[in-house]
mmCIF file of C-alpha atoms in Angstrom:
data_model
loop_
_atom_site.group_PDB
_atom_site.id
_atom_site.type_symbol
_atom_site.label_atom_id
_atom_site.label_comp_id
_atom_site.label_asym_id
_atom_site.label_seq_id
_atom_site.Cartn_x
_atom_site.Cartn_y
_atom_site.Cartn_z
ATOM 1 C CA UNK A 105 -3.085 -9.755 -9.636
ATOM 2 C CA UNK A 106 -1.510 -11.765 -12.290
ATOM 3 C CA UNK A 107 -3.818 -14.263 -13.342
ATOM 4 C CA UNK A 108 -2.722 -17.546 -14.919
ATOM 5 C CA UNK A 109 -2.037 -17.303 -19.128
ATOM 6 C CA UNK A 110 -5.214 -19.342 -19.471
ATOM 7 C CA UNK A 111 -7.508 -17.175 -18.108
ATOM 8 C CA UNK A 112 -8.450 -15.378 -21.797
ATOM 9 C CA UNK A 113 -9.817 -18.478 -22.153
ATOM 10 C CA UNK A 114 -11.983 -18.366 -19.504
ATOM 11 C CA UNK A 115 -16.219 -18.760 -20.736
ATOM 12 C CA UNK A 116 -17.419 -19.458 -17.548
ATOM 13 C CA UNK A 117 -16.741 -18.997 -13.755
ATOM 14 C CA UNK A 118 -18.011 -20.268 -10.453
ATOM 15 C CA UNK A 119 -18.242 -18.334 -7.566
ATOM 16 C CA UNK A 120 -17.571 -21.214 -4.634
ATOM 17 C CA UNK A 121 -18.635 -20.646 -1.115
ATOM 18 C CA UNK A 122 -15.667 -22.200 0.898
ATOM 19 C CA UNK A 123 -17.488 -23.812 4.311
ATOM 20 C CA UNK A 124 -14.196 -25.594 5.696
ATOM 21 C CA UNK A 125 -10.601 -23.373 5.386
ATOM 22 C CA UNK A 126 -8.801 -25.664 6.947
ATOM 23 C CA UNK A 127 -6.066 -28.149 4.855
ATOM 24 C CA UNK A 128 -5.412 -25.613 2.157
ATOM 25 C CA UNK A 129 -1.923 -26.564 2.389
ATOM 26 C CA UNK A 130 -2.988 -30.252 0.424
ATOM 27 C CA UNK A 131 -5.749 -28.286 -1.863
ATOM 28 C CA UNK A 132 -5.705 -29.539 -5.151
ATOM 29 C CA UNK A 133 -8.261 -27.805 -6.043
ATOM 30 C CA UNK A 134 -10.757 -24.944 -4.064
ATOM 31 C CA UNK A 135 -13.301 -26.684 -2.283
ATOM 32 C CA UNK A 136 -16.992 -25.490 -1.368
ATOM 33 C CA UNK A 137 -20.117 -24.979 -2.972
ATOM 34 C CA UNK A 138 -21.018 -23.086 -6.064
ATOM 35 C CA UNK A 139 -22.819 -20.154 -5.187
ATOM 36 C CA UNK A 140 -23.316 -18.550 -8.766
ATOM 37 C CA UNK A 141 -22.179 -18.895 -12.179
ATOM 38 C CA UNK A 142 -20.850 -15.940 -14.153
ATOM 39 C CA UNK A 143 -20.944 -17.256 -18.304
ATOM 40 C CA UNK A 144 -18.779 -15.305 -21.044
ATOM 41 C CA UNK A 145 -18.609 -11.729 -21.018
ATOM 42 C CA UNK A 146 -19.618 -11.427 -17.147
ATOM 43 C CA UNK A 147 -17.108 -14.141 -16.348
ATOM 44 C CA UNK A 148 -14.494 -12.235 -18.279
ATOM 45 C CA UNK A 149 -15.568 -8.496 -16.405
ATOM 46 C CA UNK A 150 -14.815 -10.481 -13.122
ATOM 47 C CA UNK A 151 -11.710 -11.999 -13.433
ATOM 48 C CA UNK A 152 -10.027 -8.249 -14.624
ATOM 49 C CA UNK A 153 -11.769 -7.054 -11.727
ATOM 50 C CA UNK A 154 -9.437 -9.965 -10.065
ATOM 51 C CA UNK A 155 -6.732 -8.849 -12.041
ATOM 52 C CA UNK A 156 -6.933 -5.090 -10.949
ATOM 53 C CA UNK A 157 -6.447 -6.098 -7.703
ATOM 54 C CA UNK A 158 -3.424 -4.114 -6.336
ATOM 55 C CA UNK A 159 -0.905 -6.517 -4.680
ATOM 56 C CA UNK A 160 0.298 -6.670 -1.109
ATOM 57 C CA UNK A 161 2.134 -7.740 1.776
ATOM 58 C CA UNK A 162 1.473 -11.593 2.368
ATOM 59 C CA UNK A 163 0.033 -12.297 5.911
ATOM 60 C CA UNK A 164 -0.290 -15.630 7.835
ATOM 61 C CA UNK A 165 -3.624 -17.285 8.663
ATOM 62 C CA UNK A 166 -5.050 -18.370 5.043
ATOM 63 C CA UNK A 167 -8.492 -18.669 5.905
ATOM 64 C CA UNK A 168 -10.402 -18.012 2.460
ATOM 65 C CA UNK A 169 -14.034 -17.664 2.455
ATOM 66 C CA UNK A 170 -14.703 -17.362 -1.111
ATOM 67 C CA UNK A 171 -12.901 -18.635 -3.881
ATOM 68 C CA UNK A 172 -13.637 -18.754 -8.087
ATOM 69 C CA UNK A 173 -13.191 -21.705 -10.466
ATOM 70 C CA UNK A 174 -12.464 -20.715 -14.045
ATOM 71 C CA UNK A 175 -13.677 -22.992 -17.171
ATOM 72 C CA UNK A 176 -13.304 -22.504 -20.706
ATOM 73 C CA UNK A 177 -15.782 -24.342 -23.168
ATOM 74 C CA UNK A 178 -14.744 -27.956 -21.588
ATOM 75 C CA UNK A 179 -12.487 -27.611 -18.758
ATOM 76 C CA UNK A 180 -11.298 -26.372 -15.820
ATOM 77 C CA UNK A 181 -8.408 -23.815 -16.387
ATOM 78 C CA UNK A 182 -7.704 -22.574 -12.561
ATOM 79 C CA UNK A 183 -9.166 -21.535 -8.959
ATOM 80 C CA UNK A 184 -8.883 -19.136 -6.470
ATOM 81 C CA UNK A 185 -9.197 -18.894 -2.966
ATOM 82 C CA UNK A 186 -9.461 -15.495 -1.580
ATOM 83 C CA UNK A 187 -8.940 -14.951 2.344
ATOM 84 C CA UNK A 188 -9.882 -11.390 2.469
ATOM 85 C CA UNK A 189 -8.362 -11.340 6.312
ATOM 86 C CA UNK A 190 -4.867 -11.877 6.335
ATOM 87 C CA UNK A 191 -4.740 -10.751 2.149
ATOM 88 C CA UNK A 192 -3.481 -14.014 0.342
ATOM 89 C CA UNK A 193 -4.936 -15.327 -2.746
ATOM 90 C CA UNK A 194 -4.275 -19.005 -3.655
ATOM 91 C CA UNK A 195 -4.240 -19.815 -7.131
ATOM 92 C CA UNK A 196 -4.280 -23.565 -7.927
ATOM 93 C CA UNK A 197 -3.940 -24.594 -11.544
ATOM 94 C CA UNK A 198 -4.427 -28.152 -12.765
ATOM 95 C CA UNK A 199 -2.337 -30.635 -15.218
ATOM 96 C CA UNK A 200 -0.590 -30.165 -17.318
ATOM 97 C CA UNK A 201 0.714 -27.124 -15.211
ATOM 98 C CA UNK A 202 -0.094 -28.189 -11.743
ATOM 99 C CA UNK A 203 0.899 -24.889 -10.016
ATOM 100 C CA UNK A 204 0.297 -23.272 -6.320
ATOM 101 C CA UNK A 205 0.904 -20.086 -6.099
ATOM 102 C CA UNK A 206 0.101 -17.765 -2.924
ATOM 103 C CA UNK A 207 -0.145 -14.195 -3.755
ATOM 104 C CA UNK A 208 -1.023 -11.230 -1.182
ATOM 105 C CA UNK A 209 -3.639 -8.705 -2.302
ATOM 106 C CA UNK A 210 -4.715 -5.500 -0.779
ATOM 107 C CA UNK A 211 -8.012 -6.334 0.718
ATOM 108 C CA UNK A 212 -8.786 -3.394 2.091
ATOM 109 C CA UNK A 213 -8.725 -2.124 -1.177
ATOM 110 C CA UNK A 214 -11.963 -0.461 -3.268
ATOM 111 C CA UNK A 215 -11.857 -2.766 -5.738
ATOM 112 C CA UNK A 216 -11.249 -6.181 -3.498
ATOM 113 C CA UNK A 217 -14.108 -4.834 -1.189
ATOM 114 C CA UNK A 218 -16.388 -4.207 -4.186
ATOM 115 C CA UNK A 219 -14.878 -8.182 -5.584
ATOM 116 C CA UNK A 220 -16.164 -9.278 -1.476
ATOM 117 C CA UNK A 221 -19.639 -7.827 -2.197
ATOM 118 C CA UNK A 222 -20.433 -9.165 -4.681
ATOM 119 C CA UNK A 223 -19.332 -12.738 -3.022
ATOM 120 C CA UNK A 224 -21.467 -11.907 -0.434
ATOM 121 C CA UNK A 225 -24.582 -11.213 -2.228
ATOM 122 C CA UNK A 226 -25.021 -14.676 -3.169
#
């Protein structure tokens, strides 16, 4: 998955725990709770786990469950919202680039299942 040109920047992620799907379409950023924080070199080993995710065919629903907010020392560089059932990945980036972008994965996939596990044990 091609991850936003910030993300080397990245010091410290969130994992977020997305309770209500619904709306993504007026997102402006991923909403939920954090479930976990991931600082430095784990943060880093996690996002090119998300960007070893093999692409695929975008599907319909958009339902994430799980989603990850990327900071560097004093910011917030991007988020993602994963629905691992219909394989679409929303990445939202903030000013000064202010992008959407909706990008299919292949869930089904070792390494997205092994990325869903370790959602899932928090």
């Amino acid at each position: 998955m091609l991850l936003p040109s910030t993300s080397p920047q990245t010091r410290r992620l969130e994992c977020v725990r997305i309770e209500d799907p619904t709306g993504s379409h007026e997102w402006t950023g991923v909403p939920g709770t954090t479930t976990r924080t991931w600082l430095d070199k784990e943060a880093l080993e996690i996002l090119d786990l998300v960007t070893d995710l093999p692409t695929g065919d975008v599907m319909r629903c958009f339902m994430p469950g799980y989603g990850i907010r990327a900071h560097n020392a004093d910011q917030l560089l991007f988020e993602i919202a994963f629905c691992f059932q219909c394989h679409n990945a929303l990445i939202l980036q903030p000013a000064p680039h202010k992008r959407r972008d909706l990008v299919g994965f292949k869930a089904d996939s070792r390494l997205a299942q092994h990325l869903l596990a370790l959602f899932k044990a928090l």
